[in-house]
XYZ file of N, CA and C in Angstrom:
432
model
N 36.188 100.756 41.766
C 36.810 100.106 42.988
C 36.936 99.115 43.135
N 37.569 99.077 44.402
C 39.067 98.193 45.195
C 38.350 96.744 45.759
N 38.133 95.608 45.013
C 38.240 94.366 44.989
C 38.754 93.720 46.153
N 37.508 93.364 47.227
C 37.515 92.594 48.638
C 38.301 91.903 48.691
N 39.548 91.601 48.606
C 39.656 90.145 48.422
C 41.193 90.178 49.661
N 41.064 89.233 50.529
C 42.743 89.750 51.385
C 43.684 89.639 50.399
N 44.281 89.837 49.374
C 45.686 90.355 48.414
C 45.103 91.231 47.854
N 44.273 92.400 48.166
C 43.869 93.827 47.966
C 43.912 94.402 49.960
N 43.540 93.782 50.830
C 44.314 93.915 51.975
C 44.877 94.261 52.014
N 45.999 93.146 51.997
C 46.886 93.528 52.721
C 48.369 94.534 51.350
N 47.792 94.749 50.382
C 48.682 95.369 49.594
C 48.553 96.948 50.141
N 47.169 97.022 50.373
C 46.964 97.932 51.068
C 47.752 99.010 52.557
N 46.885 97.393 53.231
C 48.295 97.925 54.389
C 48.942 97.816 55.769
N 50.212 96.159 54.193
C 49.814 95.155 55.441
C 52.150 96.195 55.433
N 52.177 96.912 54.781
C 53.676 97.512 54.971
C 53.189 98.657 55.905
N 52.547 99.369 56.253
C 52.135 100.470 57.542
C 51.910 99.153 58.784
N 51.404 98.684 58.044
C 50.958 97.448 60.044
C 52.089 96.682 60.580
N 53.193 96.209 59.199
C 54.325 95.182 59.341
C 54.709 96.378 60.236
N 55.515 98.293 59.752
C 56.271 98.846 60.684
C 56.016 99.350 62.331
N 55.194 98.653 62.725
C 54.426 98.721 63.996
C 54.277 97.963 65.082
N 53.767 96.858 64.103
C 54.653 95.534 64.617
C 55.803 94.222 65.027
N 55.852 93.411 65.653
C 57.166 92.994 65.302
C 56.397 91.553 65.237
N 56.738 91.030 63.594
C 55.872 89.801 63.189
C 56.801 88.800 63.389
N 56.557 87.107 63.510
C 57.402 86.601 63.451
C 57.767 86.140 62.163
N 58.950 85.575 61.682
C 59.444 85.136 59.611
C 57.576 84.900 58.811
N 57.142 84.049 59.428
C 56.262 82.555 59.296
C 54.989 83.718 58.956
N 54.409 84.409 59.323
C 53.494 85.310 59.239
C 54.134 86.260 57.568
N 55.813 86.407 57.707
C 56.347 88.219 56.876
C 55.383 86.923 56.160
N 56.440 85.960 55.652
C 56.188 85.182 54.209
C 54.912 85.059 54.092
N 54.709 84.401 55.040
C 53.029 83.987 54.387
C 51.968 85.376 53.464
N 52.869 86.950 54.340
C 51.896 87.579 54.099
C 52.706 87.823 52.020
N 53.495 87.942 52.236
C 54.455 88.025 50.460
C 54.045 87.343 50.387
N 53.938 86.254 50.987
C 53.103 85.484 49.617
C 51.820 85.678 49.066
N 51.302 85.772 49.842
C 50.251 85.938 49.910
C 49.471 87.497 48.629
N 49.765 88.511 48.751
C 50.751 89.434 47.549
C 51.127 89.553 46.655
N 51.810 88.962 46.357
C 53.212 88.337 45.016
C 51.713 87.451 44.042
N 51.110 86.862 44.529
C 50.490 85.481 44.359
C 48.903 86.098 43.024
N 49.534 84.942 41.980
C 48.773 85.484 40.503
C 49.401 86.854 40.548
N 50.051 87.214 40.051
C 50.972 89.230 39.311
C 52.462 88.122 38.993
N 52.576 89.051 38.042
C 53.784 89.710 37.275
C 54.658 88.993 38.499
N 55.505 89.553 39.493
C 56.161 89.073 40.548
C 56.649 87.591 39.721
N 55.322 86.817 40.175
C 55.837 84.924 39.809
C 56.015 84.753 38.930
N 55.913 85.055 37.874
C 56.240 84.676 36.256
C 54.776 84.252 35.941
N 54.476 83.943 34.751
C 54.011 83.589 33.920
C 53.556 82.639 32.829
N 53.135 82.820 31.796
C 52.982 82.124 30.332
C 51.871 83.002 29.679
N 51.993 83.103 28.426
C 50.521 83.341 27.743
C 50.303 82.435 26.230
N 48.877 82.507 26.265
C 48.884 82.005 25.516
C 48.016 82.415 23.717
N 48.471 83.021 22.735
C 47.438 84.256 22.127
C 47.638 83.426 20.323
N 46.724 83.683 19.896
C 46.092 83.143 18.955
C 47.247 83.713 17.565
N 47.156 82.588 17.452
C 48.054 82.642 15.525
C 48.539 84.243 14.951
N 47.341 84.531 14.801
C 47.146 85.319 13.448
C 46.518 86.834 14.382
N 47.112 86.964 15.736
C 47.207 88.343 16.334
C 45.627 88.316 17.152
N 44.662 87.619 16.717
C 43.226 88.503 17.542
C 43.192 87.986 18.955
N 43.371 87.416 19.977
C 43.165 87.760 20.712
C 44.582 87.198 21.835
N 44.659 87.386 22.717
C 46.669 86.881 23.566
C 45.512 87.370 24.979
N 45.829 86.425 26.081
C 45.413 86.198 27.306
C 47.389 85.728 28.396
N 47.160 86.258 29.175
C 48.300 85.839 30.122
C 47.588 85.203 31.753
N 48.284 84.371 31.816
C 47.947 83.466 33.239
C 48.712 83.569 34.248
N 49.043 84.292 35.129
C 50.830 84.400 36.227
C 50.772 83.367 37.436
N 51.879 82.835 37.165
C 51.761 81.623 38.314
C 51.480 82.527 39.659
N 50.795 80.929 40.420
C 50.309 81.016 41.794
C 51.402 81.165 42.795
N 51.224 81.549 43.762
C 51.757 81.453 45.522
C 52.540 80.275 46.067
N 50.957 79.194 45.882
C 51.364 77.888 45.819
C 50.796 77.823 48.310
N 51.152 78.857 48.627
C 51.461 78.816 49.907
C 49.845 78.095 50.149
N 49.932 77.138 51.701
C 49.075 76.573 52.240
C 47.246 77.401 52.591
N 47.914 78.803 52.988
C 47.253 80.260 53.508
C 46.241 81.003 52.250
N 46.819 80.680 51.761
C 46.324 81.500 50.141
C 44.903 81.090 50.550
N 43.890 81.951 49.531
C 42.928 81.359 49.610
C 42.353 81.420 47.899
N 43.266 82.107 46.967
C 43.452 81.729 45.627
C 44.117 80.683 45.645
N 44.950 79.609 46.181
C 46.073 78.654 46.107
C 45.021 77.410 45.801
N 45.199 77.982 47.924
C 44.445 76.567 48.683
C 42.594 75.899 48.545
N 42.133 76.452 47.498
C 41.055 76.402 47.538
C 40.441 74.805 47.949
N 41.055 74.081 46.641
C 40.794 72.882 45.811
C 41.733 72.244 47.724
N 42.560 72.031 47.978
C 43.480 71.219 48.970
C 42.783 71.595 50.024
N 42.772 73.470 51.026
C 40.770 73.272 51.844
C 39.834 71.923 51.938
N 39.254 71.403 50.532
C 37.892 71.606 50.169
C 38.508 69.549 49.980
N 39.904 69.213 49.511
C 40.020 68.192 49.923
C 40.403 67.668 51.583
N 40.873 68.607 52.211
C 41.265 68.474 53.719
C 39.726 68.499 54.706
N 38.555 68.848 54.129
C 37.992 69.183 54.716
C 36.584 67.764 55.070
N 36.690 67.585 53.612
C 36.662 65.997 52.605
C 36.712 65.040 53.443
N 38.056 65.152 54.443
C 38.580 64.174 54.741
C 38.705 64.225 56.079
N 37.941 65.335 56.656
C 38.600 65.345 58.256
C 36.271 65.523 58.758
N 35.348 65.224 57.964
C 34.435 65.104 57.861
C 34.010 63.441 57.535
N 34.858 62.507 57.840
C 35.461 60.489 57.690
C 35.374 60.591 58.699
N 36.406 61.313 59.412
C 36.223 61.497 61.057
C 36.594 61.788 62.046
N 34.303 62.794 62.377
C 33.461 63.077 62.678
C 33.142 62.090 63.467
N 33.293 61.962 64.872
C 32.552 60.583 65.607
C 30.751 60.206 65.347
N 30.874 58.979 64.214
C 29.006 58.487 64.744
C 28.782 58.595 66.170
N 28.766 59.296 66.197
C 27.753 58.755 68.354
C 28.063 60.012 68.521
N 26.815 61.070 70.087
C 26.656 61.593 70.337
C 27.810 62.657 70.650
N 28.530 63.478 70.750
C 29.525 63.815 71.449
C 28.999 65.866 71.785
N 30.385 66.024 71.958
C 30.626 67.862 72.458
C 32.144 68.061 72.053
N 31.992 69.244 70.584
C 33.088 70.160 70.582
C 33.784 70.497 70.945
N 34.513 70.431 71.737
C 34.972 72.087 72.482
C 36.651 72.258 72.344
N 36.585 74.621 72.068
C 37.864 74.977 71.952
C 38.232 75.168 72.828
N 39.392 75.429 73.237
C 40.701 76.429 74.254
C 40.966 77.049 73.659
N 41.394 78.023 73.916
C 41.354 79.257 73.332
C 43.023 80.072 74.262
N 42.998 80.449 74.565
C 44.340 81.571 74.928
C 44.358 83.238 74.695
N 44.580 83.146 76.356
C 43.776 84.829 76.322
C 44.977 86.322 75.275
N 44.744 86.625 74.927
C 45.353 87.598 74.068
C 46.641 87.747 74.504
N 46.970 88.588 75.598
C 48.549 88.742 76.654
C 49.406 87.262 76.620
N 48.957 86.780 75.884
C 49.935 85.421 75.930
C 50.270 85.065 74.050
N 49.949 85.175 73.598
C 49.957 85.220 71.622
C 50.584 85.386 70.879
N 51.382 86.574 71.837
C 53.362 86.907 72.333
C 54.329 85.796 72.076
N 54.335 85.334 72.927
C 54.619 84.056 74.156
C 54.311 83.141 72.902
N 53.282 82.671 71.853
C 53.274 81.835 71.802
C 53.387 81.088 69.846
N 53.564 82.428 69.339
C 54.660 82.596 68.832
C 56.133 81.891 68.524
N 56.034 82.575 69.675
C 57.948 82.105 69.511
C 58.353 81.216 70.641
N 57.316 80.705 71.049
C 57.250 79.287 71.553
C 56.458 77.668 71.491
N 56.228 78.589 70.032
C 55.006 77.587 69.910
C 54.825 75.235 70.248
N 55.860 75.156 69.680
C 55.717 73.944 71.392
C 55.303 73.503 72.475
N 56.511 74.579 72.946
C 56.260 74.407 74.417
C 54.851 74.914 74.276
N 53.790 76.199 74.724
C 53.532 76.436 74.711
C 51.354 75.448 73.890
N 51.149 75.194 73.029
C 51.061 73.309 72.686
C 50.968 72.686 73.979
N 51.934 72.367 74.034
C 52.020 70.622 75.292
C 51.229 71.926 76.197
N 51.125 72.947 77.146
C 50.613 73.342 77.976
C 50.110 73.244 77.805
N 48.709 74.525 76.553
C 47.233 75.203 76.143
C 46.626 72.796 76.260
N 47.842 71.665 75.479
C 46.872 70.861 75.744
C 46.401 69.527 77.377
N 47.824 69.919 77.845
C 47.352 69.517 78.784
C 46.877 70.462 79.943
N 45.916 71.615 79.959
C 45.921 72.084 80.980
C 44.070 72.225 80.629
N 43.788 71.519 79.162
C 42.894 71.438 78.871
C 42.019 69.868 78.796
N 42.898 69.260 79.268
C 43.269 67.722 79.240
C 42.293 67.326 81.476
N 43.608 68.337 81.436
C 43.235 68.521 82.893
C 41.476 69.622 83.419
N 41.263 70.104 82.798
C 39.952 71.296 83.231
C 38.789 70.076 82.915
N 38.968 69.063 81.610
C 37.402 68.602 81.361
C 37.719 67.436 82.486
N 39.053 67.114 82.074
C 38.605 66.519 83.824
C 38.244 65.823 85.408
N 38.681 67.132 85.363
C 38.832 67.266 86.426
C 37.106 68.077 86.608
N 35.685 68.863 85.684
C 34.203 69.299 85.946
C 33.739 68.607 85.674
N 34.038 67.117 83.999
C 33.343 66.462 84.168
C 33.215 65.170 85.471
N 33.991 65.280 86.005
C 34.211 63.812 86.858
C 33.461 63.864 88.106
N 33.441 65.719 87.937
C 31.951 66.135 90.008
C 31.300 65.695 89.437
N 31.170 65.073 90.399
C 29.994 65.382 90.588
C 28.315 65.663 89.904
N 28.774 66.715 90.620
C 27.264 67.307 90.357
C 27.447 68.702 88.783
N 28.393 67.755 87.788
C 28.630 68.803 86.935
C 27.531 67.330 85.714
N 29.243 66.032 85.678
C 28.626 64.767 84.638
C 28.573 64.133 86.367
N 30.089 63.369 86.458
C 30.302 62.873 87.308
C 30.929 61.481 86.590
N 31.720 62.012 85.472
C 32.044 61.312 83.824
C 33.316 61.581 84.134
N 33.523 59.680 82.822
C 35.237 59.943 82.957
C 35.713 60.615 81.177
N 35.807 61.404 80.707
C 35.543 62.163 79.710
C 36.556 61.298 78.533
N 36.049 60.241 77.108
C 37.092 60.376 77.158
C 37.344 61.915 75.548
N 39.181 61.698 75.609
C 38.911 63.312 74.891
C 39.929 62.913 73.884
N 40.073 64.453 72.522
C 41.089 63.918 70.687
C 41.424 65.122 70.976
N 42.879 65.649 71.237
C 42.942 66.198 71.002
C 44.054 66.924 69.904
N 43.500 67.528 69.090
C 44.516 67.826 67.921
C 44.303 69.996 67.149
């Protein structure tokens, strides 16, 4: 049975997927890193008993920030830091997303599309929450 990891899934299907989809360079680079992580492709080191009883090889990691094998500790540290930033008052966490039809544009115009998303999100919140029928308030917003 195949080990159900991101790496095994990519090894099985990524090559075929890449042939039918136009992917940005950063996606292709991340997929490559995840597929070769902790394999002989990246090299490694071996420790062995001098009498030949035992030998073990450890392969090097890709160190990519999206790799679940490499980034686990970094993700845990990041989460701990984010928990210190949580507001100590009642608040709502709102997430705005973009329609699937615009994702292609997003990949090639990330800075502009992010700016548009944040501006539209801010304007929407101010308009709705400022309306007396909803809340009649001026919201405080942290966008990240």
